[in-house]
Coordinates of C-alpha atoms in Angstrom, one line a residue:
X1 CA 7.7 12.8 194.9
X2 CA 9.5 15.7 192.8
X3 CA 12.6 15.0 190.8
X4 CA 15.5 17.5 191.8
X5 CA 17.2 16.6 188.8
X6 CA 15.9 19.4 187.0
X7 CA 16.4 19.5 183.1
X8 CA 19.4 22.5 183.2
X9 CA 21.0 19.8 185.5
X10 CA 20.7 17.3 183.1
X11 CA 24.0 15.7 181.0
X12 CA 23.0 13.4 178.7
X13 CA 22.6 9.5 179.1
X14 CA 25.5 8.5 181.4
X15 CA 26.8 4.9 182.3
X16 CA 25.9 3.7 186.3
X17 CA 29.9 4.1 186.9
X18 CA 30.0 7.3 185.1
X19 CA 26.8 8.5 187.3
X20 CA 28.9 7.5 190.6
X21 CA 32.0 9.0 189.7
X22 CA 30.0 12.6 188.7
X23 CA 27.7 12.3 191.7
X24 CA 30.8 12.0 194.1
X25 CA 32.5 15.3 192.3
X26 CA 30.1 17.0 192.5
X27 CA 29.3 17.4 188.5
X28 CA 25.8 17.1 186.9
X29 CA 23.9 13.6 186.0
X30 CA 20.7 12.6 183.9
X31 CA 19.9 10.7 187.4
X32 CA 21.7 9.6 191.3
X33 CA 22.9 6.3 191.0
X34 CA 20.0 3.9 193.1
X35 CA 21.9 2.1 195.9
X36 CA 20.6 0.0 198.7
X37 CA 22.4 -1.8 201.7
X38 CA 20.9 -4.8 201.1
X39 CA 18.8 -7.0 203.6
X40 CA 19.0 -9.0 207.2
X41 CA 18.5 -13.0 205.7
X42 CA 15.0 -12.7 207.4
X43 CA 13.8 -9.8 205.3
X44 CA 13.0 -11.6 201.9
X45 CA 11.4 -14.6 203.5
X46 CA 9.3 -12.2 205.7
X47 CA 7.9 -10.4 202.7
X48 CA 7.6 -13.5 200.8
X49 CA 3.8 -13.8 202.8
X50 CA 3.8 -10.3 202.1
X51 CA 3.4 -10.3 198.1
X52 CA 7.2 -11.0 196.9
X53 CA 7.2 -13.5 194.7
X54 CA 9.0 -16.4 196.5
X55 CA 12.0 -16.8 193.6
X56 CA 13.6 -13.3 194.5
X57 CA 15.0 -15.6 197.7
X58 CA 18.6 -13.4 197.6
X59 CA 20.0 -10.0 197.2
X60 CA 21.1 -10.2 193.8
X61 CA 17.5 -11.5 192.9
X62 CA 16.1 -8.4 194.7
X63 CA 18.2 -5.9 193.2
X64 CA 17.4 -7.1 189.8
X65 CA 13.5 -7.3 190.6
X66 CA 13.5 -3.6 192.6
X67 CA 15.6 -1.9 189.8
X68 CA 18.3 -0.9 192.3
X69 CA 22.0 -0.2 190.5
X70 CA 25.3 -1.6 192.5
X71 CA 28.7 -1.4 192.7
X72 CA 31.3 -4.4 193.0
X73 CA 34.4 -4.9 194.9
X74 CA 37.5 -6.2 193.7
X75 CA 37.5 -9.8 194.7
X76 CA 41.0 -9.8 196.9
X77 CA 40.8 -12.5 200.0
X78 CA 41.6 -9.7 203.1
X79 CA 40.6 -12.0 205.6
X80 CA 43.2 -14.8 208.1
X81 CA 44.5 -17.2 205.5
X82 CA 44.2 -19.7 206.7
X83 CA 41.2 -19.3 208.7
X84 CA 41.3 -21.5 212.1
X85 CA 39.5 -24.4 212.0
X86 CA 35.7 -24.8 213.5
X87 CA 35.3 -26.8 216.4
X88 CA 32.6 -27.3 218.7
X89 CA 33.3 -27.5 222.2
X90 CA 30.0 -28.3 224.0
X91 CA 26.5 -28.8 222.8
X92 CA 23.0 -28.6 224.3
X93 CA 19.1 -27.9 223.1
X94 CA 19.6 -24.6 224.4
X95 CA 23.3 -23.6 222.7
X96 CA 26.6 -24.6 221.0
X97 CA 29.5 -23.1 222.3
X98 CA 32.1 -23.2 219.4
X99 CA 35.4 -22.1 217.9
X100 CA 34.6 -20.1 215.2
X101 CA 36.8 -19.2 212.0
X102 CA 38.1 -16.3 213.5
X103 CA 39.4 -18.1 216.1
X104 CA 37.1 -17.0 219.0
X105 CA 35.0 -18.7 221.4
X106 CA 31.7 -18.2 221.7
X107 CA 28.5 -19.1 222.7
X108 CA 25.7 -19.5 219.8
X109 CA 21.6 -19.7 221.0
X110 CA 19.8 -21.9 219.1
X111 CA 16.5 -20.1 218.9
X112 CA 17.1 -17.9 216.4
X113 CA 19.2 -17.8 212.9
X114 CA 20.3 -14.3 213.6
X115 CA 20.5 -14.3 217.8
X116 CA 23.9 -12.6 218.1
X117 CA 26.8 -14.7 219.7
X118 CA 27.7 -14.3 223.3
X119 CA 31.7 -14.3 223.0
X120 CA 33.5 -15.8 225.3
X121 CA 37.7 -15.5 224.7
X122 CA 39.1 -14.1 222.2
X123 CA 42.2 -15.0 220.3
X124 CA 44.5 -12.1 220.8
X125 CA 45.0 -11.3 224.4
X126 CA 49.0 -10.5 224.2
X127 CA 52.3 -9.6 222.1
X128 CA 53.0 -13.5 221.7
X129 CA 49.4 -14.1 220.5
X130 CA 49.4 -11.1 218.1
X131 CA 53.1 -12.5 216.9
X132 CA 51.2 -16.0 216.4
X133 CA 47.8 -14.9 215.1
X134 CA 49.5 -12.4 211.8
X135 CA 51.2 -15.5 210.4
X136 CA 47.5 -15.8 209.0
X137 CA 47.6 -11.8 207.8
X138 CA 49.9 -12.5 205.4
X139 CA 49.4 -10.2 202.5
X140 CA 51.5 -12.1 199.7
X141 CA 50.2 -15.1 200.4
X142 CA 49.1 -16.4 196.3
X143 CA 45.6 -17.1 198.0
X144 CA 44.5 -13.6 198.1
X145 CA 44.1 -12.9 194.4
X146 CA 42.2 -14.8 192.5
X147 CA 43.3 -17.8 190.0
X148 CA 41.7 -16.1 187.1
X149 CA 42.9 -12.6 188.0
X150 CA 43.6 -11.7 184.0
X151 CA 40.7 -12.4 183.1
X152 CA 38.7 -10.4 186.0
X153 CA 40.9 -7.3 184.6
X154 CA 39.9 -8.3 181.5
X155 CA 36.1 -8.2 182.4
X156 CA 37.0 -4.9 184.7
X157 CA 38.6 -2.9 182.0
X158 CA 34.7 -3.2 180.2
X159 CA 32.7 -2.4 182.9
X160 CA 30.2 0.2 182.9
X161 CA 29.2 0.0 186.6
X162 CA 31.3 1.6 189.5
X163 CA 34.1 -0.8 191.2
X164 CA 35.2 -0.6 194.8
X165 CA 39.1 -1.9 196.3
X166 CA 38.7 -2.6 200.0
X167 CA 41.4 -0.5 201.5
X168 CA 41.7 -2.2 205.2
X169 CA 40.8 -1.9 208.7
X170 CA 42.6 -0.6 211.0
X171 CA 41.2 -1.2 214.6
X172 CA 38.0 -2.8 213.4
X173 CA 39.2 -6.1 212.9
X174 CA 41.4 -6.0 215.6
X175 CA 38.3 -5.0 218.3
X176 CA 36.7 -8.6 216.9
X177 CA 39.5 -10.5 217.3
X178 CA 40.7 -8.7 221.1
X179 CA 37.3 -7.6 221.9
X180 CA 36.0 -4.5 222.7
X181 CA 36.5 -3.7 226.2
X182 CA 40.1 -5.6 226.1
X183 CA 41.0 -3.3 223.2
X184 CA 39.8 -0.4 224.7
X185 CA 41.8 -1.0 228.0
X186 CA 44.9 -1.8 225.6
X187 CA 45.4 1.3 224.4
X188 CA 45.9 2.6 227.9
X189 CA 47.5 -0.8 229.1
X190 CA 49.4 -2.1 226.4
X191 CA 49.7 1.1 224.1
X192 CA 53.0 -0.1 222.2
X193 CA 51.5 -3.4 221.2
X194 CA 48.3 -1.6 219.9
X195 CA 50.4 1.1 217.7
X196 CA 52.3 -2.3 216.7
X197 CA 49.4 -4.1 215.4
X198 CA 47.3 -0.4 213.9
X199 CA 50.7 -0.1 211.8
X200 CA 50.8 -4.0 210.4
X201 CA 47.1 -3.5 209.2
X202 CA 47.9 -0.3 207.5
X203 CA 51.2 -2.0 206.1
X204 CA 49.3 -5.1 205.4
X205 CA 46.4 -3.2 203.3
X206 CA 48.7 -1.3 201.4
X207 CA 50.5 -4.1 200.3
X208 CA 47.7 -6.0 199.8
X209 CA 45.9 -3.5 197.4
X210 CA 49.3 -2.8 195.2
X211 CA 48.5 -5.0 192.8
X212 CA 44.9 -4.7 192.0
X213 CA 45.3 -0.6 191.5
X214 CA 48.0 -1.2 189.1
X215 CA 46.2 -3.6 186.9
X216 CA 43.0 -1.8 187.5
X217 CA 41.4 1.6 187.1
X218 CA 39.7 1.8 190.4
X219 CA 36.6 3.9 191.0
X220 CA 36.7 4.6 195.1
X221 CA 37.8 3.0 198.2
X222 CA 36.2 1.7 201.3
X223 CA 37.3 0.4 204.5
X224 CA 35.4 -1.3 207.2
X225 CA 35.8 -0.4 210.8
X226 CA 32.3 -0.4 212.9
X227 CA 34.3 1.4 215.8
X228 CA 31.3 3.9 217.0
X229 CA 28.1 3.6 218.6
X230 CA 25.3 5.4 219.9
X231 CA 27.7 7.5 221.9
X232 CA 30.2 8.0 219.8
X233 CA 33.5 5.9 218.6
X234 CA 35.4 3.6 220.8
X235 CA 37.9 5.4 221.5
X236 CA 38.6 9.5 222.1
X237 CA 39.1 11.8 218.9
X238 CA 42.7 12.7 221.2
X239 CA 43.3 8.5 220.7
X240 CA 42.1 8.4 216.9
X241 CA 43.9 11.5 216.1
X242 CA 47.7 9.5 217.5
X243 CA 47.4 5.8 216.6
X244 CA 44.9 6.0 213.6
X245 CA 44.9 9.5 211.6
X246 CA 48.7 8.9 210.6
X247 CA 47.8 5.8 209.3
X248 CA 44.9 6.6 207.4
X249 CA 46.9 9.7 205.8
X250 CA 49.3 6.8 204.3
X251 CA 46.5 4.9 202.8
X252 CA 44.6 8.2 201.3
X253 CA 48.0 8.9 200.1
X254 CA 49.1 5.5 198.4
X255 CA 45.6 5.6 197.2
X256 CA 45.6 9.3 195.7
X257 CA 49.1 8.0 193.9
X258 CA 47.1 5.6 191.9
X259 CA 44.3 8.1 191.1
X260 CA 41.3 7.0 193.7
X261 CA 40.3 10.3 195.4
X262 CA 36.5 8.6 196.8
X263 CA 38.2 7.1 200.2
X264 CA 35.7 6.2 203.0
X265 CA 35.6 2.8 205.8
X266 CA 32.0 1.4 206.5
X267 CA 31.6 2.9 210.1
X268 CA 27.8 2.3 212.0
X269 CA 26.8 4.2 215.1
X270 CA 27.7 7.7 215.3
X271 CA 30.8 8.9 213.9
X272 CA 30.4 12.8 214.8
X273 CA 33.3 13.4 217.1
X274 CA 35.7 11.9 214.5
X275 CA 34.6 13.0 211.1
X276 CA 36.4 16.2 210.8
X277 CA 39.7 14.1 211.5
X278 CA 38.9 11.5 208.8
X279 CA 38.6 14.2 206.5
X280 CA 42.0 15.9 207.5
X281 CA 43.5 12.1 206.8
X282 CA 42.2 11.7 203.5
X283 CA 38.7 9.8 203.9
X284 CA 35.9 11.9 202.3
X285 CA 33.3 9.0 202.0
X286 CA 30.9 8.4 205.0
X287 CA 29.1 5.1 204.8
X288 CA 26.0 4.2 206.2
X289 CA 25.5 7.9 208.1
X290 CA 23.6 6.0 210.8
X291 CA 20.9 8.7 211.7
X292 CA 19.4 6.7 214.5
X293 CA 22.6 6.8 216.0
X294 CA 23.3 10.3 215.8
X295 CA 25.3 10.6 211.9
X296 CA 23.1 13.2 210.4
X297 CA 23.8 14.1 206.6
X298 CA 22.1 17.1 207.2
X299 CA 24.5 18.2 209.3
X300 CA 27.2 16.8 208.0
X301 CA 26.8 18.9 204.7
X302 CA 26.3 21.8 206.9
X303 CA 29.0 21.8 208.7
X304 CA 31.6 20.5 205.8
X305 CA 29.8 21.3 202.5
X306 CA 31.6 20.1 199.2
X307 CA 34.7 18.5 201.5
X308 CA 32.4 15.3 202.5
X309 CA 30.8 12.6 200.3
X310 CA 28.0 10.4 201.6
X311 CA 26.0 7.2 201.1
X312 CA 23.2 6.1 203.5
X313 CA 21.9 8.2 205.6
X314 CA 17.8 7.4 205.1
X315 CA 16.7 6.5 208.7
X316 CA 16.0 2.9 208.6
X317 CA 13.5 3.3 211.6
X318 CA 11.3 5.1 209.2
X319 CA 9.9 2.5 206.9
X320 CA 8.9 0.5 210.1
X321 CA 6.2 4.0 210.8
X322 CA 3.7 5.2 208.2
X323 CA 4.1 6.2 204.5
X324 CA 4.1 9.8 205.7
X325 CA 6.8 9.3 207.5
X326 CA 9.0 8.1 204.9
X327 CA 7.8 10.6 202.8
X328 CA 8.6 13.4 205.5
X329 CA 12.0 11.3 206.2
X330 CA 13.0 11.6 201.9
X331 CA 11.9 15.1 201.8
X332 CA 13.8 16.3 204.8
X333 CA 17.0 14.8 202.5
X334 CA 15.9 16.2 199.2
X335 CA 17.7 19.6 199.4
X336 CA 21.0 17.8 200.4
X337 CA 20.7 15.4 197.8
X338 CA 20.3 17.9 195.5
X339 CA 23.7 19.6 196.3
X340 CA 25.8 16.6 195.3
X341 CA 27.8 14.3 196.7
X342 CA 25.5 12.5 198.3
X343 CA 23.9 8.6 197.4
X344 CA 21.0 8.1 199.7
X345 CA 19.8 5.0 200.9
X346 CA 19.0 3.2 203.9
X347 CA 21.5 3.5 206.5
X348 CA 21.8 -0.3 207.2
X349 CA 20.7 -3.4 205.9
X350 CA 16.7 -4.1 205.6
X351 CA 15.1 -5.5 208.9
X352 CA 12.1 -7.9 208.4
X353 CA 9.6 -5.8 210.1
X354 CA 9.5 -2.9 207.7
X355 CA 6.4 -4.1 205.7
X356 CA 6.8 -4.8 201.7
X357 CA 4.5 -2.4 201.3
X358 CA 6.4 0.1 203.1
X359 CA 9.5 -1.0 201.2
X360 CA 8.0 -0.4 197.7
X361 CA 6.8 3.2 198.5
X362 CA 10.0 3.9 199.7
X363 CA 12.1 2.9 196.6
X364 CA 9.2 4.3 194.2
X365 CA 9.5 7.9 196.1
X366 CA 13.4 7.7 196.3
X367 CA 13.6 6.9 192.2
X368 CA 11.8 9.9 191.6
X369 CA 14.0 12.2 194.0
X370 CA 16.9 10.8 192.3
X371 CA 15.7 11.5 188.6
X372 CA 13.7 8.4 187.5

């Protein structure tokens, strides 16, 4: 495939961070940084049969072996601290239903390492179990940072790769821990307790990320939410526009005050309907642009040009069909690419049944649209 990084684009040899930082401003680059999602635990060992040699048995393995750059994130603990403890409640050869660290009940299969949990109760259900459960989302508590912070900024302050701070999520986390249909009837049945817990994540993420952005020069921000699907987000663009916009307007801001303009949450399914008002609040970054699902980044850079950023956005679905079809799929991206702002890779994790072979042709072709 073509390089569009023609030569009057070209800059010079630039550093992997420096490559990210130009790519998301739109300024020329010798080359687009290489990212990938990573894989499902299944993928590696499937292509292990396949002709990968059977020591690249992890992600950080495979990203040496396939040449693929990365990004880190600052190592700050934004999970429940402490975390509830595991229990299991009743066991059979067919399932286990457990207590998991979240605190939620569920039922796990046993005929498959990846079979996704039927849940059962979840831990927030009311205002006294909210009022028990954020004694664990306590942001100052010493466990979030870690023991050897200095000497991570130390290390940081050297880096020539792009670093990440995880700036929060908002109703994300809270949909695990209520569950989906029980937080999508709160905000119609118990409205004041969901605008009470939306603002404690906001003010728990803020505080949380004080520290790391004054010690360290941070190169973007993303959030994690998962609050769309196939048909569009969980709740109405009317709903996100009241209890989460203001919100996400006082992160973009806190963030813009310590000089990280890249601001995007990790958001599958499609986010269409509610894109426009992310970018009103601040949050320029979409992450994975799930095309399956309806997140095009065609048309998103149609319809907001230079305003949006993107990373994903190749059509997973695609390296499962023939190498036309990723070829067709990678060329259908290649003018958008070449505008800027724009990282493309698959738009989720790696599933085992897209073949090695498949795999390989897919990175060899994307290296050479990206300026390899």
């Amino acid at each position: 495939m073509e390089r569009i990084i023609k030569d009057k684009f070209k800059s010079g040899k630039l550093t992997n961070r420096e490559r990210f930082r130009r790519v998301m401003h739109y300024q020329n680059v010798d080359r687009i940084p290489n990212f990938e999602f990573g894989y499902w635990n299944e993928t590696l060992p499937t292509w292990h049969s396949q002709g990968l040699p059977p020591e690249i048995d992890n992600e950080e393995k495979a990203y040496k072996f396939f040449g693929i750059d990365s990004y880190k994130y600052i190592p700050i603990k934004n999970g429940l601290i402490p975390q509830f403890e595991e229990k299991v409640l009743k066991e059979t050869q067919e399932y286990m239903i457990i207590i998991d660290a979240e605190g939620i009940k569920c039922q796990i299969f046993k005929n498959g390492s990846s079979t996704i949990p039927h849940y059962l109760e979840y831990p927030i259900k009311n205002k006294d179990d909210w009022e028990r459960f954020k004694e664990r989302l306590n942001p100052d508590d010493p466990a979030r940072y870690p023991e050897n912070w200095d000497e991570i900024v130390l290390e940081l302050q050297k880096r020539d790769y792009p670093v990440c701070i995880h700036c929060g999520s908002l109703l994300g986390k809270l949909r695990d821990w209520m569950g989906f249909e029980n937080i999508a009837l709160a905000f119609y049945d118990m409205p004041d307790l969901v605008d009470e817990m939306i603002e404690y994540m906001t003010d728990f993420s803020i505080k949380l990320m004080e520290k790391a952005l004054k010690d360290v020069e941070v190169d973007f921000a993303l959030g994690w939410e998962d609050i769309a699907f196939n048909n569009g987000p969980i709740i109405s663009p009317q709903m996100f526009k009241e209890f989460l916009m203001p919100r996400y307007k006082r992160i973009a801001d806190f963030l813009h005050k310590h000089g990280v303009d890249i601001i995007g949450t990790d958001c599958d399914g499609n986010i269409m309907p509610i894109v426009e008002l992310w970018l009103e609040a601040g949050f320029n970054l979409m992450f994975p642009v799930e095309v399956h699902a309806g997140t095009d980044p065609v048309v998103l850079k149609k319809l907001y040009g230079d305003s949006i950023r993107l990373m994903g956005g190749v059509d997973k679905t695609k390296l499962q069909d023939s190498k036309e079809d990723i070829l067709k799929e990678l060329k259908r991206l290649e003018k958008v690419v070449e505008q800027g702002g724009f990282i493309p890779h698959i738009d989720h994790r790696c599933p085992p049944d897209v073949p090695y072979e498949n795999y390989l042709y897919y990175l060899e072709n994307k290296k050479a649209m990206l300026g390899y």
